[in-house]
XYZ file of C-alpha atoms in Angstrom:
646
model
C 5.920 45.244 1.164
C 2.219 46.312 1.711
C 0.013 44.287 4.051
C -2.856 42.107 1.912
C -5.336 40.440 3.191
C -3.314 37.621 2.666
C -0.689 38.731 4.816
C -2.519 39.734 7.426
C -3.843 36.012 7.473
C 0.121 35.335 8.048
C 0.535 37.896 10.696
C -1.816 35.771 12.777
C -1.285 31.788 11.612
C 0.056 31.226 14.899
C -2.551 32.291 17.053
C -4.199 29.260 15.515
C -1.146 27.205 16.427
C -1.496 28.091 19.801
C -5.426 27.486 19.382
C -4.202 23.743 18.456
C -1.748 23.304 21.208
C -4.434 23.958 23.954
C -6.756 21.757 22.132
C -7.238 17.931 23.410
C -5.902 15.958 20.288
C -5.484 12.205 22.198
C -8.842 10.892 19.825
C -6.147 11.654 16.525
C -3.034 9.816 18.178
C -5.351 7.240 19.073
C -6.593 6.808 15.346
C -2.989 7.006 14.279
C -2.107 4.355 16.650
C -4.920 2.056 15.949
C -4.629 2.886 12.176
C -0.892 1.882 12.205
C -0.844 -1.551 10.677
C -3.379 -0.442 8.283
C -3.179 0.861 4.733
C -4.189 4.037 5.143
C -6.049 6.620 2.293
C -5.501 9.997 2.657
C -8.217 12.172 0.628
C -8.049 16.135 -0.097
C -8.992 18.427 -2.764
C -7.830 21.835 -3.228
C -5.453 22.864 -0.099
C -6.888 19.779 1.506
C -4.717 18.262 -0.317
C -2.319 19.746 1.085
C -3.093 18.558 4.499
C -3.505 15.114 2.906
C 0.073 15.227 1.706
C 1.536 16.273 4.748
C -0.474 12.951 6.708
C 1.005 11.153 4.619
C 4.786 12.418 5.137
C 3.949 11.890 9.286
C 2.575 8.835 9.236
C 5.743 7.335 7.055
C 7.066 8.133 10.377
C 5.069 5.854 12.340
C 3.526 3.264 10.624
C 5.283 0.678 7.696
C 1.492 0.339 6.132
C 1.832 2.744 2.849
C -0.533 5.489 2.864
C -2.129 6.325 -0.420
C -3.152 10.386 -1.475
C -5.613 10.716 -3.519
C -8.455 13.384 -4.785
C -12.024 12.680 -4.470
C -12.114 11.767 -7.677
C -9.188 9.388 -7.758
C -10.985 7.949 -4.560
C -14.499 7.144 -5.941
C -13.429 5.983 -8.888
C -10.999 3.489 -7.339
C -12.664 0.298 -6.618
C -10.272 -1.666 -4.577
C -11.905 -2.834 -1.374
C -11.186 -0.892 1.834
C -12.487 -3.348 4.691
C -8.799 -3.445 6.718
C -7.924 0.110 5.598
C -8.619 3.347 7.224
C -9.729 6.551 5.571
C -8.568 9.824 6.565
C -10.590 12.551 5.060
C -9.625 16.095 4.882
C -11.854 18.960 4.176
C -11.679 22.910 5.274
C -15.208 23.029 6.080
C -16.608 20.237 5.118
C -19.575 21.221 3.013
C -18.033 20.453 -0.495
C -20.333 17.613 -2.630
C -16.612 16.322 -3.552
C -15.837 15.834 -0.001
C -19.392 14.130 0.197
C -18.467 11.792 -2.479
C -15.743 10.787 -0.529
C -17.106 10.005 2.580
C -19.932 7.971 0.398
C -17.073 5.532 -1.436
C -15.322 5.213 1.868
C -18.645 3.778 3.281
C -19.327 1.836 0.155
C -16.532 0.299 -0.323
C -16.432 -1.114 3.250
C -14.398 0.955 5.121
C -15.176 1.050 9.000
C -12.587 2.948 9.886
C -12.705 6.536 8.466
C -11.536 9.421 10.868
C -12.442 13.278 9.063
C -10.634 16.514 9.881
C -12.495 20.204 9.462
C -12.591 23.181 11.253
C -16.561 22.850 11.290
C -18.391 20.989 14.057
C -21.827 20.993 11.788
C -20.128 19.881 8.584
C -22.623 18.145 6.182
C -20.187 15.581 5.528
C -20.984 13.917 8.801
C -24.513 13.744 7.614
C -23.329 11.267 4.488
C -22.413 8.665 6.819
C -24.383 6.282 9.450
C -23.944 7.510 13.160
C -21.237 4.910 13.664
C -17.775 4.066 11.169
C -16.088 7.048 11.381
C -14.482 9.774 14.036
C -14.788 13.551 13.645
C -11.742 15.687 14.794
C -13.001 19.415 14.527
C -10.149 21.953 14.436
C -10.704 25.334 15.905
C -8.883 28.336 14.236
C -8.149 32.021 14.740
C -10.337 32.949 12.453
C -13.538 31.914 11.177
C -13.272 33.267 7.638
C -10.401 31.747 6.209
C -10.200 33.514 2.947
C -9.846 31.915 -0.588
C -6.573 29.769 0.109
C -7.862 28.311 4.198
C -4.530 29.469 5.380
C -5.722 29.334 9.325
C -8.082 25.938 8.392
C -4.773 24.444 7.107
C -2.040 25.354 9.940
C -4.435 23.886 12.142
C -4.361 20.583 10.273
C -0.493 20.791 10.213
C -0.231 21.528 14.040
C -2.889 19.235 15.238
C -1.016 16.468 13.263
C 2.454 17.243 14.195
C 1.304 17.084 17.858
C -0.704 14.057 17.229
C 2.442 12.208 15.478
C 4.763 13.679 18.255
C 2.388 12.108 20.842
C 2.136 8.319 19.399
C 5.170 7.159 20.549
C 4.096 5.765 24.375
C 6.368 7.015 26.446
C 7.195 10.326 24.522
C 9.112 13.449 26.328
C 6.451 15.064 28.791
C 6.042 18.824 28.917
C 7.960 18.811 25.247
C 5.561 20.403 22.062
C 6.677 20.786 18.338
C 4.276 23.159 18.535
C 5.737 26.162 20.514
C 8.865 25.707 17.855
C 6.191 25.783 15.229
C 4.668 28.769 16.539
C 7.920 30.359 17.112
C 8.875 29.844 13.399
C 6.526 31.283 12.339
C 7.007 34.429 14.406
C 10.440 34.741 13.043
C 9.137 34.248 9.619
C 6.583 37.702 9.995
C 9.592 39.926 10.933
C 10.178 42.422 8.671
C 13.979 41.624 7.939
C 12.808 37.674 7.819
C 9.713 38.901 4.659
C 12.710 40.846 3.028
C 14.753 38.215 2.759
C 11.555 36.276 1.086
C 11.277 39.496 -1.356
C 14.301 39.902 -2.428
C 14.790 35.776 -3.562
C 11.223 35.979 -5.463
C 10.162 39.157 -6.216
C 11.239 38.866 -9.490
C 8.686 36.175 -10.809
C 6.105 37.389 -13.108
C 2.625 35.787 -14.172
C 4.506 35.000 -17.598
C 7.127 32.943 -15.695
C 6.907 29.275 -15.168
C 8.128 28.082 -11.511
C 9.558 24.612 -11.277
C 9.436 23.258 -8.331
C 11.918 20.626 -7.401
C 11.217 18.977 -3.938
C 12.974 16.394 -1.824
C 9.832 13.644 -1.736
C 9.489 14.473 2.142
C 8.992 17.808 1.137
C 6.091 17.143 -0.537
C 3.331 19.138 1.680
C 5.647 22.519 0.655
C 5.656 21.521 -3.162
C 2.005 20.884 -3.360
C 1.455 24.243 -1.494
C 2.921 26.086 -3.766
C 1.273 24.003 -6.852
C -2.191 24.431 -5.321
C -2.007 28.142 -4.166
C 0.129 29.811 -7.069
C -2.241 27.827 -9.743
C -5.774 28.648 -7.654
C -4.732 32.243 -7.392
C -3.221 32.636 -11.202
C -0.097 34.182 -9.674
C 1.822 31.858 -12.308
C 2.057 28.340 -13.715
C 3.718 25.639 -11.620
C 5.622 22.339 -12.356
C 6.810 20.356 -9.466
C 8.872 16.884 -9.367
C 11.560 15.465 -7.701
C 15.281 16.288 -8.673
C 15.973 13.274 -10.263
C 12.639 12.843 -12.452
C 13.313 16.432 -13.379
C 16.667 15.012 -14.905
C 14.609 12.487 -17.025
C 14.061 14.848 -19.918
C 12.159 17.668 -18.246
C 15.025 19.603 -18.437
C 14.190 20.390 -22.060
C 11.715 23.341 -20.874
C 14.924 24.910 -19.404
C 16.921 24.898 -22.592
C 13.533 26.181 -24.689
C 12.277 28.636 -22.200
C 15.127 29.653 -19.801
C 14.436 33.038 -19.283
C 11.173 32.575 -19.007
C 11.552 30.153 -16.118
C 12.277 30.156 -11.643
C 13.376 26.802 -10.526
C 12.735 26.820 -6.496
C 14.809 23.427 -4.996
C 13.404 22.691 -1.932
C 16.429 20.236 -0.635
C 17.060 17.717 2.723
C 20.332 16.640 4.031
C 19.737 13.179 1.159
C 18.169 15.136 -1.554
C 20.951 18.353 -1.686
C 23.391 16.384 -3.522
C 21.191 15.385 -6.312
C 20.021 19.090 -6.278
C 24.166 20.499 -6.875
C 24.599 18.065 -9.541
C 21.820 20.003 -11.514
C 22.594 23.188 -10.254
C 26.069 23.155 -11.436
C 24.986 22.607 -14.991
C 22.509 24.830 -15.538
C 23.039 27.858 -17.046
C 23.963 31.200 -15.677
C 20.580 32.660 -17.186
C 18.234 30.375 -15.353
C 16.881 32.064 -12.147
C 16.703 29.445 -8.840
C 16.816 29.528 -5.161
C 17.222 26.945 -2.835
C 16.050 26.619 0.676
C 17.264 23.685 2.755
C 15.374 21.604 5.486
C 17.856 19.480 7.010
C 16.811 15.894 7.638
C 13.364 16.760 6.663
C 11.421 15.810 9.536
C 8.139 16.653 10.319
C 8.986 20.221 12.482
C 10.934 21.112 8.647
C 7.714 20.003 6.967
C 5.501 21.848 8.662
C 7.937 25.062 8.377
C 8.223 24.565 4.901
C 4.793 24.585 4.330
C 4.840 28.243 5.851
C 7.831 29.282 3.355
C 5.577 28.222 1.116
C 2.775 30.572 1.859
C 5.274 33.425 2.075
C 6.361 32.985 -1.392
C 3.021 33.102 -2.478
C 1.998 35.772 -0.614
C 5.890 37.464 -2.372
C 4.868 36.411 -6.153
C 1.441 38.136 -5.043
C 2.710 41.643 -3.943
C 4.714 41.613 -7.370
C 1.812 41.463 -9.316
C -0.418 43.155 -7.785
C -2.727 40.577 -6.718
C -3.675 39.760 -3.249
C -4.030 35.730 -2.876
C -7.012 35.889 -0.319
C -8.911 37.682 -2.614
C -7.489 36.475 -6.348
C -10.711 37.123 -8.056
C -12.679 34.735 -9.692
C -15.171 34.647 -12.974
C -19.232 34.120 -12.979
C -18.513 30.603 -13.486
C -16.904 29.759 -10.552
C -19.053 28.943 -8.571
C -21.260 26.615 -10.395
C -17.831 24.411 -11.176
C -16.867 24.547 -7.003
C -20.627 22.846 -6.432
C -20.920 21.056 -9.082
C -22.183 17.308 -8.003
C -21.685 15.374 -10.505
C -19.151 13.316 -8.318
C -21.325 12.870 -5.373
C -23.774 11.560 -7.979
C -21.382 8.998 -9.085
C -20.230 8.200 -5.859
C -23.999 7.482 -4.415
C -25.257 4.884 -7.244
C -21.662 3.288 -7.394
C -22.851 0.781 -4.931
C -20.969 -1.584 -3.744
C -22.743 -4.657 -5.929
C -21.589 -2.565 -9.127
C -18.018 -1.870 -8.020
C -17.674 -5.580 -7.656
C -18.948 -5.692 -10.737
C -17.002 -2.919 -12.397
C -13.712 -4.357 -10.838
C -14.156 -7.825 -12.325
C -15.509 -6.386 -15.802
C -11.915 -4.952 -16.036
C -10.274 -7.743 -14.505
C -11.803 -10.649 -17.090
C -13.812 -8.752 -19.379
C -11.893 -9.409 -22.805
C -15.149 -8.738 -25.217
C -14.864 -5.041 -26.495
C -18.569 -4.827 -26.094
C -19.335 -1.721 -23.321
C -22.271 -1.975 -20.768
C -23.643 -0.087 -18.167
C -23.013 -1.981 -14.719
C -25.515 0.585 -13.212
C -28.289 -0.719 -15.458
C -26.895 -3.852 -15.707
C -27.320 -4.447 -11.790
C -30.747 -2.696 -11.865
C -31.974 -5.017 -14.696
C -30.723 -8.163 -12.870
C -32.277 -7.172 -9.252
C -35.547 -6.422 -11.269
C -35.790 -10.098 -12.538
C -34.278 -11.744 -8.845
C -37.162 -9.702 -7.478
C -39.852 -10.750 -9.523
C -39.326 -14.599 -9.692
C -40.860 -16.812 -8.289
C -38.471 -19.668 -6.874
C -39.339 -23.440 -7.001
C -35.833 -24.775 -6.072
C -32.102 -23.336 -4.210
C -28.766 -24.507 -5.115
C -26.081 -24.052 -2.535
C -22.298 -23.879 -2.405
C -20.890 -25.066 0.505
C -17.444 -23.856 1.540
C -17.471 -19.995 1.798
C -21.363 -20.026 1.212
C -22.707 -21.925 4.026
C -20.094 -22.156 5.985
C -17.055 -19.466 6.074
C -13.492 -20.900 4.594
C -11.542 -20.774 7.229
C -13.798 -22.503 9.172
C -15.134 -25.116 6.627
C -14.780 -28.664 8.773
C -16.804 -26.847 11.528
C -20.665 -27.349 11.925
C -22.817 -24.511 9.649
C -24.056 -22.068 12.082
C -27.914 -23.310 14.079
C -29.859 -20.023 12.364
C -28.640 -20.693 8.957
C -29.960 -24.266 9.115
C -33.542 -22.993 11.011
C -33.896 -21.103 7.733
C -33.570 -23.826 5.346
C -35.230 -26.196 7.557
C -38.163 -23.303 7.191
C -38.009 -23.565 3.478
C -37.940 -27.637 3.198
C -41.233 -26.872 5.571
C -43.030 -24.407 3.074
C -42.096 -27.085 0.268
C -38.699 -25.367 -1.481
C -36.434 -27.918 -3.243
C -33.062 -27.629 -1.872
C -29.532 -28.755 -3.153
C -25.842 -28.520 -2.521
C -23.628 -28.318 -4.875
C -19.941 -28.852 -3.679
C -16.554 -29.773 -4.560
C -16.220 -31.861 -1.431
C -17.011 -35.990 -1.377
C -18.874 -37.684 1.053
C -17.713 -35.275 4.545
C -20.421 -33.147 3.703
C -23.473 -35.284 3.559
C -22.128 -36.430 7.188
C -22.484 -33.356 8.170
C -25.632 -32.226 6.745
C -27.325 -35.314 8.028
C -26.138 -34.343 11.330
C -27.509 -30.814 11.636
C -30.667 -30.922 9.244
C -33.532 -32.521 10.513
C -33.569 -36.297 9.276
C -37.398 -35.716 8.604
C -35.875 -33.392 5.384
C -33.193 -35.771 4.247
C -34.268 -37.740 1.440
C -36.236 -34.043 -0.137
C -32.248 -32.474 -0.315
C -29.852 -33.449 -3.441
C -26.537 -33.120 -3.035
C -24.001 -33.197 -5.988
C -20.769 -34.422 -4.964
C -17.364 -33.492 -6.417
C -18.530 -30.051 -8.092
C -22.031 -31.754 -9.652
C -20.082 -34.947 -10.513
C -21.836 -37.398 -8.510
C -25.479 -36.656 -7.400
C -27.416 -38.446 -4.517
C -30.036 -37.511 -2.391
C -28.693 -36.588 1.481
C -30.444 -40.044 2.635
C -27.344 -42.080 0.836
C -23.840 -42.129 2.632
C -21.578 -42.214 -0.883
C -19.134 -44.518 1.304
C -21.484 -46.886 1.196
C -22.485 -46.179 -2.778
C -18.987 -44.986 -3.965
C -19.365 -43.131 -7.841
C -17.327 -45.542 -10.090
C -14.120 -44.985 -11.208
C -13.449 -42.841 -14.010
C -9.918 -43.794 -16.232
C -8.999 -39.663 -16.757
C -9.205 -39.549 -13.281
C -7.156 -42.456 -12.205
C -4.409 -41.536 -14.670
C -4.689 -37.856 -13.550
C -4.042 -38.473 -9.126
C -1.083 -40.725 -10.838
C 0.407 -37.376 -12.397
C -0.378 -35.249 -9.074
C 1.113 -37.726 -6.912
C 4.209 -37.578 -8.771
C 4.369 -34.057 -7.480
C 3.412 -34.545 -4.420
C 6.282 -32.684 -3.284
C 4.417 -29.294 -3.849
C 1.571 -30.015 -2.648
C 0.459 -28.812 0.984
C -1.221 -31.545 1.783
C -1.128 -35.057 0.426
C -4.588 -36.561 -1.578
C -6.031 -39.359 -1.296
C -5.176 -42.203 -3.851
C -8.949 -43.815 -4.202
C -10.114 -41.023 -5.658
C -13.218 -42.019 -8.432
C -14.754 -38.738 -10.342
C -12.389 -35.885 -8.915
C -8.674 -34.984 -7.193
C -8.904 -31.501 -4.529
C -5.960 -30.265 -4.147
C -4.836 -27.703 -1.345
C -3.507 -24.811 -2.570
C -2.294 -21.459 -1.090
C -0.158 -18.604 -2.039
C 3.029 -20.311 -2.382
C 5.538 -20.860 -4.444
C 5.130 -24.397 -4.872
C 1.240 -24.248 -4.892
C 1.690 -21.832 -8.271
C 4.772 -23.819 -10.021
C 1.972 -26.613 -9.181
C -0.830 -24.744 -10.409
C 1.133 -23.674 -13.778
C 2.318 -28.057 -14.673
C -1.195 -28.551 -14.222
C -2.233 -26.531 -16.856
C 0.160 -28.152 -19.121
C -0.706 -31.747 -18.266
C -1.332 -33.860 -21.296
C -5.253 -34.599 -19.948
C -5.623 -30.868 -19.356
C -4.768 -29.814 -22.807
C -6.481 -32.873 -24.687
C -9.668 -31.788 -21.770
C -10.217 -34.931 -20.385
C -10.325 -33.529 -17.574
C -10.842 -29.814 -16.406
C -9.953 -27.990 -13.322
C -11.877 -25.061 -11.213
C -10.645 -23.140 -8.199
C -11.833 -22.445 -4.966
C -10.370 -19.842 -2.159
C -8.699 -22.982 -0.826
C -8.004 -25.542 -3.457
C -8.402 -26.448 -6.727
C -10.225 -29.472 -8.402
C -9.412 -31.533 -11.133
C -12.396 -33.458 -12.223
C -13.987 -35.180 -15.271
C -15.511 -32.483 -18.420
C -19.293 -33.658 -17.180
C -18.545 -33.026 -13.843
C -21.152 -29.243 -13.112
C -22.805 -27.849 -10.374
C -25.668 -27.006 -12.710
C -25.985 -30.792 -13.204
C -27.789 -30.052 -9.153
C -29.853 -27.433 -10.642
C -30.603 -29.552 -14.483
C -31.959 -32.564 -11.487
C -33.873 -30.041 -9.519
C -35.805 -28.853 -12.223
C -36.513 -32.254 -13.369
C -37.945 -32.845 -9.816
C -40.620 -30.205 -9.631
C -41.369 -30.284 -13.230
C -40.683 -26.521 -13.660
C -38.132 -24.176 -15.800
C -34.759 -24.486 -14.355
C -34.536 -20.413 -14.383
C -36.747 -20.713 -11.179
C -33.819 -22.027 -9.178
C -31.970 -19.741 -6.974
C -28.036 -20.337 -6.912
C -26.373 -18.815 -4.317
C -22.148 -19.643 -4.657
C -18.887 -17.605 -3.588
C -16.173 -18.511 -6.126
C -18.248 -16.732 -9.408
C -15.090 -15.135 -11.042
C -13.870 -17.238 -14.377
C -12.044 -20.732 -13.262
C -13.282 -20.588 -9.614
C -15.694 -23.572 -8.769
C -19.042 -21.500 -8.843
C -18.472 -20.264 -12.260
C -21.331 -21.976 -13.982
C -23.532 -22.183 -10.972
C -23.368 -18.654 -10.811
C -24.046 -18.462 -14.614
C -27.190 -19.593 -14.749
C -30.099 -17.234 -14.320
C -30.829 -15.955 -10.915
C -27.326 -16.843 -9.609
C -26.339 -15.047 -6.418
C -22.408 -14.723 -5.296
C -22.031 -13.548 -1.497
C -18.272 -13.196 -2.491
C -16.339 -13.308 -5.770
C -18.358 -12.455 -9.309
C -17.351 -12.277 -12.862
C -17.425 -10.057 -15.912
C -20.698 -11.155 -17.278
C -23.514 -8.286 -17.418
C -26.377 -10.337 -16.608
C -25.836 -13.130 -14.116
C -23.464 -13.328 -10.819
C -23.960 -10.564 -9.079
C -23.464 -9.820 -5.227
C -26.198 -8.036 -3.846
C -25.526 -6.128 -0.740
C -24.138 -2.521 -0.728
C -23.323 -3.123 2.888
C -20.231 -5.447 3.749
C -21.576 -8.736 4.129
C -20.481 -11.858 2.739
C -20.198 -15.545 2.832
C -22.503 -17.450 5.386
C -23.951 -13.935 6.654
C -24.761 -12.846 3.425
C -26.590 -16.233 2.859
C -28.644 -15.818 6.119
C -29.662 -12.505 4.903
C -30.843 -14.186 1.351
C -32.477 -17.036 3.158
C -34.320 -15.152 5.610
C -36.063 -12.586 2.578
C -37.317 -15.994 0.757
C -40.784 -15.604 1.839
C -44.046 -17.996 0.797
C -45.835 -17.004 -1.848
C -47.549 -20.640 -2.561
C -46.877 -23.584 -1.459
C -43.235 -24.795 -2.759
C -43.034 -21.587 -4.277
C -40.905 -18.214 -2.513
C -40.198 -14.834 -3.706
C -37.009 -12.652 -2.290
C -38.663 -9.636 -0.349
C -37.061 -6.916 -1.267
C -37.139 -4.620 2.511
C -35.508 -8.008 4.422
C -33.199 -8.153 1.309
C -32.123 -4.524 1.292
C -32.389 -3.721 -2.088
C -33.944 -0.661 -1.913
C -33.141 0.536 -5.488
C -35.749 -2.241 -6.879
């Protein structure tokens, strides 16, 4: 077999390996460690995604957190929220706009915790990212140039990890490396009785022939090497699968194109028997080989990977083409930079995957909008109101939910106590009774008491702060004393017991339990539910069952009333906006504001922050950029807001 390009890349793959082994890789076992009761995201295109794969296969190793691969594509266009997760982001030299995408969306959508691997120390991928969130581990190879398929920028990924996955156990074997067996194999592999034996299985596969893969799931680095470099370099087409979702009916391109086809098992100790059970019935005509791995572990990986690259390099010499150097047309290019994706990824802020995610969650009308025009449109008309009045959840807006029976934090209260001062109309609107006007009347200044409103029980009961609603109770409403008759006779699934005197609305604890959702699912089927008597809106933390008048807007209907002026000058600020949690219709009206949770609907209940801020925080941040304009009237400035797209 003449020497290519290509195999002269082979000839020298473990000079890199031994490149790797003197390198200092304790920063990647330290991510591994710290990232090991985290979801982890794995992200590679190309034969990144090879590296990606092969991550994955290690860290199933060492961590019980699953680790999701995924494109760049698949990853900005995912809108799940990655706050707890880390982000591992792979990328040759680092200069792709895909892999620039992808370090964008890992950013927007919260993550702090993104570690990226390339062989390049300059890579313009660190550039898409603030100076702090995410580690850099730079790879050196043998050589520079890596040709078309990265062979050297890929080995290095493989070795660094294998050493970095050997090291995380504390207390591993000292002096011991996977990597001088590594390097070794791959020695043995470039001998020229060891690349006969690799001619003589494959040297029969022609461009016209179709090579089906079939890979124990460990072995899923190897397969996706040979998908990725047989496809890039048009040596011929590849399927690959798993033996036993080969058997579900893919076994039909066998009996319709048998000659025309090379199945390749790549087998472990618990895969080989699945494998015989389908070689013994094919036929005689169909070509295969099998190579076997043992008990797949991640030394058997990482060889496999170079099998991989030695069939290629094989299928190559047979046809004449050399797999560094495929050939490619005058379009090439332009596809490899397009940047259409690192468009996409740069105004899919965070506000409008929030957005996105709950259009698909609720949305039900068949009517399409832009959420990208939709958001700009809404922060247009937040920015140019002018606000007379400021409507305020309580729990999870002013103060965080876990924490909801402790005092709101000093600052938040300096700022409204700065607003009452410039002459801004302020009310609450919660789902609690009477606890919170104690504690408002404890930490606001009593000079500002009787100029707040508070509406009590989810809008159901207003009164100004002044009034202690012990002392002028709401009277009691028939639904409602019927209604904590029914809950008490389930009493046994509740997590906490209610109390019995309740007038104009029931809270109920709730969690993720069983019992809290068999409770959750009677109460939609209780005879005053269905006839809507009553009516019943979540929270993160309970739910409320209350009379059909009872409305938070009813706060923002008596605020208007109170400075004479269009209620769509009101500012409501809530955290339970998605459809049946309590800030639902708050959050509906016209400038509403959620600093958590939003709904479906295209022109009210946004969040507003592309950076990861929410609940009291975010509220601080909202408060503070309410600046005078007049008096009693404010304006949100935009630079202390953030929104720089205004």
């Amino acid at each position: 077999m003449q020497n290519s390009i290509f195999s002269s890349k082979l000839d020298t793959l473990a000079d890199t390996v031994e490149i790797i082994k003197a390198t200092d890789l304790s920063r990647m076992t330290r991510a591994l460690r710290l990232g090991a009761k985290k979801v982890a995201y794995a992200i590679g295109s190309g034969g990144s995604m090879i590296s990606a794969q092969f991550f994955a296969s290690c860290r199933s190793d060492l961590a019980d957190p699953p680790t999701i691969v995924q494109t760049p594509m698949e990853f900005v266009l995912d809108d799940r929220d990655l706050t707890g997760a880390q982000v591992w982001l792979f990328s040759g030299r680092g200069e792709n706009a895909d892999a620039h995408a992808a370090a964008i969306a890992a950013r927007t959508r919260g993550c702090s915790d993104i570690q990226i691997v390339t062989s390049n120390a300059s890579a313009s991928v660190f550039e898409q990212l603030p100076d702090r969130g995410y580690r850099k581990h730079v790879l050196g190879t043998h050589e520079e140039k890596d040709g078309f398929l990265s062979t050297h920028s890929l080995i290095a990924v493989i070795a660094a990890l294998l050493q970095a996955a050997h090291d995380f156990p504390h207390g591993v074997e000292k002096g011991y490396s996977p990597l001088a067996d590594f390097g070794n194999e791959i020695r043995l592999r470039r001998e020229p009785s060891r690349r006969q034996e690799y001619v003589q299985a494959f040297h029969q596969i022609a461009s016209d022939d179709t090579m089906i893969v079939l890979a124990d799931p460990r072995l899923k680095a190897a397969a996706t090497t040979l998908d990725t470099s047989l496809w890039e370099t048009a040596l011929c087409p590849v399927q690959q699968t798993d033996f036993r979702n080969f058997a579900h009916g893919r076994h039909v391109w066998l009996h319709k194109r048998a000659s025309e086809t090379f199945v390749l098992a790549l087998t472990g100790r618990q895969s080989a028997s699945s494998w015989t059970e389908i070689d013994d019935t094919l036929p005689d005509s169909v070509r295969r080989h099998e190579i076997p791995y043992g008990n797949t572990g991640r030394l058997q990986q990482a060889i496999a990977v170079i099998d991989a690259l030695m069939i290629v390099e094989v299928i190559g010499f047979g046809g004449d083409v050399d797999p560094a150097k495929p050939g490619v047309g005058d379009f090439a290019r332009a596809i490899y930079d397009g940047s259409a994706l690192k468009n996409t990824a740069s105004e899919f802020t965070r506000p409008i995957r929030r957005k996105l995610r709950a259009l698909r969650k609720f949305g039900t009308s068949a009517v399409e909008w832009d959420p990208v025009t939709g958001f700009q449109s809404f922060s247009e008309q937040l920015h140019a109101a002018r606000f007379h009045g400021l409507v305020l959840d309580y729990d999870g807006t002013v103060v965080p939910t876990h924490a909801r029976l402790d005092p709101p934090d000093r600052k938040l209260m300096s700022e409204l106590e700065r607003l009452l001062d410039g002459g801004l109309k302020i009310g609450f609107a919660t789902g609690r009774g009477g606890s919170l006007g104690e504690m408002l009347r404890e930490h606001i200044n009593a000079r500002f008491h009787s100029s707040i409103l508070i509406g009590y029980y989810n809008g159901g009961y207003l009164r100004p702060l002044t009034d202690d609603i012990e002392k002028y109770p709401a009277e009691q409403a028939p639904a409602i004393k019927s209604m904590t008759a029914w809950v008490i006779e389930r009493s046994h699934l509740l997590k906490k017991e209610i109390k019995p005197d309740n007038k104009v609305q029931i809270s109920v604890t709730i969690d993720e339990s069983e019992n809290s959702q068999q409770f959750i699912e009677e109460l939609k089927d209780a005879p005053l539910v269905r006839s809507k008597e009553v009516g019943m809106v979540f929270s993160e933390h309970s739910v409320d069952i209350g009379l059909p008048g009872n409305s938070k807007l009813n706060v923002v209907s008596a605020l208007g009333a109170s400075t004479l002026t269009d209620p769509s000058h009101i500012l409501c600020v809530g955290d339970s906006g998605a459809p049946h949690g309590n800030d639902f219709e708050l959050l509906g009206h016209a400038h509403g504001v959620s600093v958590r949770d939003v709904c479906h609907r295209q022109d009210v209940c946004w969040s507003i922050f592309d950076a990861v801020i929410d609940g009291p925080n975010a509220l601080h941040a909202i408060l503070r950029a309410l600046t005078l304009v007049s008096d009693g009237i404010f304006q949100l400035d935009v630079q202390k807001l953030g929104l720089t797209d205004i």
